[in-house]
Amino acid sequence: MSHPTEVDYLRWIILLPLLGAMINGLFGFHIQKRLGRGAVIAIACTPVALAFVLACTAFMQLVGMEPDQRFLLDDMSEWIHVGNLKVNMAWWADPLSSTLLLVVTGIGGLIHMYSAGYMDDEPSIWRYFAYLNLFTAAMLTLVLGDSLLTLFVGWEGVGLCSYALIGFWYKKLPNATAGSKAFIVNRVGDFGFVLGMFALYWCLEQTGQGTLVVRELVDRVHLLDGQTVFGIGAATFITLALFVGATGKSAQIPLYVWLPDAMAGPTPVSALIHAATMVTAGVYMIARLNFLFDMAPTTLGVIAFIGTATAFIAATIGVAQWDIKKVLAYSTVSQLGFMFIAMGVGAYAQGIFHLFTHAFFKACLFLGSGSIIHALHHEQDMRNMGGLKKYMPITFWTFLISTLALSGIPPFAGFFSKDEILWKAWSSPHGSGLIWLFGSLAAGLTAFYMFRQVFLTFYGEYRGPGHAGEEDHGHDDGHGAQGHHEPHESSLVMTIPLMVLAAGALLTGFLNVPGALGGHHIFDNWLAPVMTAGGHGAAAAAASGAHGVVAELAADVEHVVHSVEHDPFEYILMGVSVLVAFAGIGLAWLIYMKKAIAPERFSEILAGVPYNLVYNKYYVDELYDATIIRGTLALSSLLSNFDRIIIDGVVNGVGFVTKSIAAVEGAFDTYVVDGAVNAVGSVTAWVGNRVRTIQTGHIYSYLYVIVIGVAVVLFVQLI
Amino acid sequence: MLDIGLHHFLTVSVLVFIAGLFTVLTRRNAIGVLMGVELILNSANINYIAFSRFGGSGYDGQIFTIFAIMLAAAEAAIGLAIVLGIYRKFETIDVEATDTLRG
Amino acid sequence: MLTWMIFTPLIGAALILLLPKKAEAAIKWVALAATVPPLIMAFQLYGSFDRTTAEMQLVQRVPWIPSFNIEYYVGIDGISITMVLLTALLSTICIVASWNIDKAVKAYFPLFLLLDTAMMGVFCSLDFFLFFVFWEVMLLPMYFLIGIWGGPRREYAAIKFFLYTMVGSVLMLVAMLALYFYNDPHTFDLVELARRAPTYSANFQRFAWIALFIGFAIKIPAFPFHTWLPDAHVEAPTAISVILAGVLLKMGTYGILRINYAILPLGTLEFAYYFLVVLGVINIIYGALCAMAQTDYKKLIAYSSISHMGYVMFGMATFTQQGLDGAVLQMFNHGTVTAMLFLLVGVIYDRAHHREINGFGGLASIMPFYTGWTALAFFAAMGLPGLSAFISEVLVLLGGWQHYPALTVVAAAAVVLTAGYMLWTMQRIYLGEPNEKYLDLPDINMREVGMLVPLAIIVIILGVYPKPVLSLIDVSLTHLNDVVLSAGQGPVASASDVLSVR
């Protein structure tokens, strides 16, 4: 890998939001009381804005460099240095991390701004913004950290902030439970992550080259060849373990269950954490370590399989949800599945591209739904919405653009990114037709449930209570004085981010127009120096640093890529996926707009097991609850009883036996040993009592005794 | 002329001793008892001097006797003090009444 | 200087005995004043400590009982300095935590100060006999502190604690005398004993190792000798729980490092797997699962202590730089984190007078600042990054992988369990609807915050930047690790043989 260019401003990208979090976290309570909400918001938003400026600086600096020299490093200080393990607090920006950097600071900044409007009725806003800033800092640590351990710090940090934000309204116990669930499920993933990390370190340490720094790993992973862990190839084991971590963080089967529950948090949080940034961490990590994953074809197969299954299953669940945010949540899970498909077939750059576009349109969708929820006073059930188009035009249009993007309709962003993945799924040496088939089906389902959502929410008649004007909610967003109870458009603070994001959803796709459509793969090329395989720059990267398997694979892939560049098949597949999307939209239109098929009919058609199964999310939560959670609790109470009864029983038993022996001995002591002693004593006392009468206290009587005694002695002597 | 020898002295001494002992044993009055004790002491003094004179051991006996007389004086003083104390406590100096030390 | 550190609290105790019984405030202030000088000296010590050598520093030796070659011999190296710092800090904090003791004040504080002296003494002693004396001296005040100022079942807990530790002491005494008489000329000098380690026969090492290990394992407490701990913690007053978990438990692991490792390296190599690794992993998992089942807040923390001390045992036995450093760092971190936890339990117990986890609910709305502090402590105990325990746990587990990958997998599973019981507890006590019964509980007060602040600062600083402690311990532990591993090069068995069996 190229020599890094040393800079010293990257640290501030992390430190600024951290500073904001600290100020608001420690003094926010007083700031809000003395200086008002505005101060809190300013303290929270300014650092993120500045961080965005810095991120742009880094990005521009990278753009200005030679493609294979694009690498900025900010080595702050030593962090942990024990034995051979040396991890620094060092931050790096290369094409991959700088892209994510822009997403996190840019979209993060917009969402900070949006939050100021959305959370306007929240009493302790300082707490919210402290968490949000902390999250931003942690996410940036994850992105910028130059070693797996620093990445892991961010990894855990975002999990923590996610916990805090999901359970933000902790007075409602279900929210708190959802937070705990998210954290614990994430921890299961972290468990895999740390194991992968340890195994990686020690396998390299076997050859004296242990490291966790990513840029050093690139040159050293070939040392893993021929090593095994638990009987399977080292690279396979390590990547599988790391992938377990990714399934936790990025909500893949079997660890996706936390994400839908995580919707208990405030909606901007869902947009930022559970759509745009944190949940994509797993994808980022795999792309970051693409050189390692390339060494493990088995793992790639597993990833592709899990990705496909998740994309499809989550899409089916999304069809049957009524909660506006739950639909988006399952949609996120499904889209993350697409990203993992990309990873699994070695199309890392395409996966990251989808991550990039998805961040825009999914954040926009969440914020749009937030706008609706805010307008309807925390109503989330789509059955109580409808006809909102005329009340909230900006929200409607931005929502629609993003929906089109998500559904993969050209020329919106989602079309380019999703289609590219499906194409790679078909054409890559790791891919297969089955992945493509299920991927396309999932894409069709996506179009269906998204338009179902649009139709239910924005079209038809308003079905909410506000319409009848019966309930007086007491508006707290400045419009209350006007006295109308109909839903209304949100304030500018909230709509500006919507518009920016919708523009992103509309335009970002053009960053990576495929060659087949006359484009130049700008995005792929940008990432090429980081991706040793799968992209257009594979050749250059392979020549510069890859070894062994990596080189072969890279050469293969390059060959494939070039030979099929303008395969007519690509156009056919493209057409098919657009058709599938339109089919989904059409079906939704038929059911929910035209009412050609009544929704009730629809559920009857699918009645019985499948629909119930889907409606209840395949009973996965119940299954986990019945097996893992109950199992753990049972084990824990079993062990606790074991502790109390058996171990403590033994201890107390020993104590009891000892005490019994002691009692016997005590008796012996009392009656035999002490008896003898006391007998001596009482005999003495008895004798004393008899003898004491001799002492009369009269001097003359003593004298008589003396005289008599002397006389007797003399008498005896004289005889 | 009758030679006065050791025996004579010893005889006198014995007579004084017996008188003293008799006094101690028969008197109820504490002061009387003390006087008896003095007599016994003096009989011992006579013995000292007699043995000293006839035993040829220089003036040891005389010196001892002077010591004894001095001690007797001190003892008398203390004894009388005790008697006074007894009187204050019991309002009598009858030795039979003061049997608090009886076992 | 070490001597002053050890005996200043004792002087304070003597002064308190001279004060009239009624002067409770004066007694408390004298007690506080007696623990501050060691703390200041500890800072000084930290500054002047030579981080580049594994030799003993600040050594002071005076013949004590020359006929038995017993000396007053104190000194510190990288392993003990961390414990000395911890003891000095926690003692001061605990005096503050004891401020609301109102029963027999004139007995409590002298006993506490005596305990302080004994703890310092244990960590500084380099003469086995002196070590043993301090070790035993420590028991007595502890017994009374639990037995008089404790909860309803205090007598039971105190006696259990006392007897358990006595059993360990007896075994330790046997091993100590065996070592004394095995050597010619007889000596109790730990440094000298360690230097002669290569001359000890394998069987002798095995015997002595086991005897010493059981002695120390009771103190750690290692499964299955751990049941005194929950009882003692539940009954002990807050400050004593803090000292018990924060300092006393470390004496077990410290003793193993100082005596078992340094003096009996061969025994260590042979038995570490069974007695340290396996028991360590059992401690980790078993403690976590038992914690999950508790309904008594303090008992839960006690079991979490057992779990966390498992990491120390596990890390020690990895024989890697990372594992050992992680273990000693974990000793320090556990001291601070667990101290916070117990102080926090004490806060709520002082207010609500019970510790039933299910008896609270929604405290976050009633006592927001208290909840914030608890959250910090909980997250630290869960080993979240940015907080100190993260680094030590990662180092321990990382170190473990080299020789025991399978067990590392098992041990690492505890990160999930720990998160499970901690968050569950958090949820049951602090989150949800506020409990009607406790609506008027006052929030945490300045005295309580004052105790937590130094600990929190340490926890955060070491989480972000662990070097201040790592640099203290690194050289000594490298040396110790080399000693142990090189002992395996001898004729009996080689280190790699012993370790590669697994």
PDB file of C-alpha atoms in Angstrom, chain A residues 82-171:
ATOM      1  CA  VAL A  82       1.705  -4.520  24.898  1.00  0.00           C
ATOM      2  CA  GLY A  83       4.210  -6.967  23.596  1.00  0.00           C
ATOM      3  CA  ASN A  84       3.846  -7.109  19.861  1.00  0.00           C
ATOM      4  CA  LEU A  85       0.384  -5.641  19.959  1.00  0.00           C
ATOM      5  CA  LYS A  86       0.654  -2.018  18.993  1.00  0.00           C
ATOM      6  CA  VAL A  87      -2.461   0.006  18.410  1.00  0.00           C
ATOM      7  CA  ASN A  88      -2.351   3.726  17.991  1.00  0.00           C
ATOM      8  CA  MET A  89      -5.026   6.331  18.152  1.00  0.00           C
ATOM      9  CA  ALA A  90      -4.568   6.916  14.471  1.00  0.00           C
ATOM     10  CA  TRP A  91      -7.169   8.013  11.982  1.00  0.00           C
ATOM     11  CA  TRP A  92      -6.983   7.433   8.295  1.00  0.00           C
ATOM     12  CA  ALA A  93      -8.889   8.638   5.329  1.00  0.00           C
ATOM     13  CA  ASP A  94      -8.745   6.799   2.059  1.00  0.00           C
ATOM     14  CA  PRO A  95     -11.368   6.747  -0.687  1.00  0.00           C
ATOM     15  CA  LEU A  96     -13.516   4.255   1.240  1.00  0.00           C
ATOM     16  CA  SER A  97     -13.439   5.885   4.650  1.00  0.00           C
ATOM     17  CA  SER A  98     -13.722   9.386   3.224  1.00  0.00           C
ATOM     18  CA  THR A  99     -16.908   8.353   1.411  1.00  0.00           C
ATOM     19  CA  LEU A 100     -18.408   7.063   4.619  1.00  0.00           C
ATOM     20  CA  LEU A 101     -17.101  10.156   6.339  1.00  0.00           C
ATOM     21  CA  LEU A 102     -19.149  12.332   4.047  1.00  0.00           C
ATOM     22  CA  VAL A 103     -22.223  10.208   4.602  1.00  0.00           C
ATOM     23  CA  VAL A 104     -21.911  10.256   8.369  1.00  0.00           C
ATOM     24  CA  THR A 105     -21.130  13.928   8.780  1.00  0.00           C
ATOM     25  CA  GLY A 106     -23.358  15.101   5.938  1.00  0.00           C
ATOM     26  CA  ILE A 107     -26.490  13.092   6.556  1.00  0.00           C
ATOM     27  CA  GLY A 108     -25.722  13.191  10.260  1.00  0.00           C
ATOM     28  CA  GLY A 109     -25.643  16.961  10.125  1.00  0.00           C
ATOM     29  CA  LEU A 110     -28.967  17.109   8.295  1.00  0.00           C
ATOM     30  CA  ILE A 111     -30.523  14.836  10.837  1.00  0.00           C
ATOM     31  CA  HIS A 112     -29.182  16.931  13.685  1.00  0.00           C
ATOM     32  CA  MET A 113     -30.923  19.857  12.098  1.00  0.00           C
ATOM     33  CA  TYR A 114     -34.125  17.916  11.556  1.00  0.00           C
ATOM     34  CA  SER A 115     -34.059  16.746  15.180  1.00  0.00           C
ATOM     35  CA  ALA A 116     -34.202  20.334  16.357  1.00  0.00           C
ATOM     36  CA  GLY A 117     -37.667  20.487  14.826  1.00  0.00           C
ATOM     37  CA  TYR A 118     -38.803  16.970  15.563  1.00  0.00           C
ATOM     38  CA  MET A 119     -37.879  17.013  19.227  1.00  0.00           C
ATOM     39  CA  ASP A 120     -39.449  20.395  19.910  1.00  0.00           C
ATOM     40  CA  ASP A 121     -41.795  18.985  22.528  1.00  0.00           C
ATOM     41  CA  GLU A 122     -39.139  17.037  24.364  1.00  0.00           C
ATOM     42  CA  PRO A 123     -38.307  18.430  27.820  1.00  0.00           C
ATOM     43  CA  SER A 124     -34.733  17.142  28.154  1.00  0.00           C
ATOM     44  CA  ILE A 125     -33.480  17.865  24.693  1.00  0.00           C
ATOM     45  CA  TRP A 126     -29.909  18.186  25.940  1.00  0.00           C
ATOM     46  CA  ARG A 127     -29.813  14.498  26.723  1.00  0.00           C
ATOM     47  CA  TYR A 128     -30.985  13.652  23.241  1.00  0.00           C
ATOM     48  CA  PHE A 129     -28.388  15.808  21.558  1.00  0.00           C
ATOM     49  CA  ALA A 130     -25.623  14.579  23.809  1.00  0.00           C
ATOM     50  CA  TYR A 131     -26.404  11.021  22.749  1.00  0.00           C
ATOM     51  CA  LEU A 132     -26.685  12.017  19.131  1.00  0.00           C
ATOM     52  CA  ASN A 133     -23.313  13.768  19.168  1.00  0.00           C
ATOM     53  CA  LEU A 134     -21.743  10.888  20.980  1.00  0.00           C
ATOM     54  CA  PHE A 135     -23.134   8.581  18.376  1.00  0.00           C
ATOM     55  CA  THR A 136     -21.648  10.691  15.615  1.00  0.00           C
ATOM     56  CA  ALA A 137     -18.272  10.617  17.317  1.00  0.00           C
ATOM     57  CA  ALA A 138     -18.430   6.854  17.765  1.00  0.00           C
ATOM     58  CA  MET A 139     -19.497   6.276  14.193  1.00  0.00           C
ATOM     59  CA  LEU A 140     -16.660   8.458  12.970  1.00  0.00           C
ATOM     60  CA  THR A 141     -14.253   6.487  15.127  1.00  0.00           C
ATOM     61  CA  LEU A 142     -15.542   3.356  13.478  1.00  0.00           C
ATOM     62  CA  VAL A 143     -14.995   4.830  10.048  1.00  0.00           C
ATOM     63  CA  LEU A 144     -11.687   6.533  10.651  1.00  0.00           C
ATOM     64  CA  GLY A 145     -10.005   4.060  12.977  1.00  0.00           C
ATOM     65  CA  ASP A 146      -6.947   2.655  11.276  1.00  0.00           C
ATOM     66  CA  SER A 147      -6.926  -0.640  13.148  1.00  0.00           C
ATOM     67  CA  LEU A 148      -9.509  -3.274  13.908  1.00  0.00           C
ATOM     68  CA  LEU A 149      -9.374  -2.404  17.572  1.00  0.00           C
ATOM     69  CA  THR A 150     -10.126   1.274  17.050  1.00  0.00           C
ATOM     70  CA  LEU A 151     -12.815   0.236  14.624  1.00  0.00           C
ATOM     71  CA  PHE A 152     -14.182  -2.000  17.342  1.00  0.00           C
ATOM     72  CA  VAL A 153     -14.207   0.898  19.783  1.00  0.00           C
ATOM     73  CA  GLY A 154     -16.483   2.756  17.424  1.00  0.00           C
ATOM     74  CA  TRP A 155     -18.399  -0.439  16.787  1.00  0.00           C
ATOM     75  CA  GLU A 156     -19.241  -0.832  20.472  1.00  0.00           C
ATOM     76  CA  GLY A 157     -19.682   2.878  20.915  1.00  0.00           C
ATOM     77  CA  VAL A 158     -22.391   3.143  18.285  1.00  0.00           C
ATOM     78  CA  GLY A 159     -24.080   0.155  19.890  1.00  0.00           C
ATOM     79  CA  LEU A 160     -24.112   1.952  23.202  1.00  0.00           C
ATOM     80  CA  CYS A 161     -25.521   5.148  21.727  1.00  0.00           C
ATOM     81  CA  SER A 162     -28.079   3.149  19.843  1.00  0.00           C
ATOM     82  CA  TYR A 163     -29.111   1.572  23.154  1.00  0.00           C
ATOM     83  CA  ALA A 164     -29.398   4.955  24.792  1.00  0.00           C
ATOM     84  CA  LEU A 165     -31.360   6.477  21.932  1.00  0.00           C
ATOM     85  CA  ILE A 166     -33.747   3.578  21.406  1.00  0.00           C
ATOM     86  CA  GLY A 167     -34.560   3.695  25.076  1.00  0.00           C
ATOM     87  CA  PHE A 168     -34.635   7.478  25.038  1.00  0.00           C
ATOM     88  CA  TRP A 169     -38.216   7.578  26.265  1.00  0.00           C
ATOM     89  CA  TYR A 170     -37.323   5.197  29.013  1.00  0.00           C
ATOM     90  CA  LYS A 171     -40.466   5.778  31.033  1.00  0.00           C
TER      91      LYS A 171
END
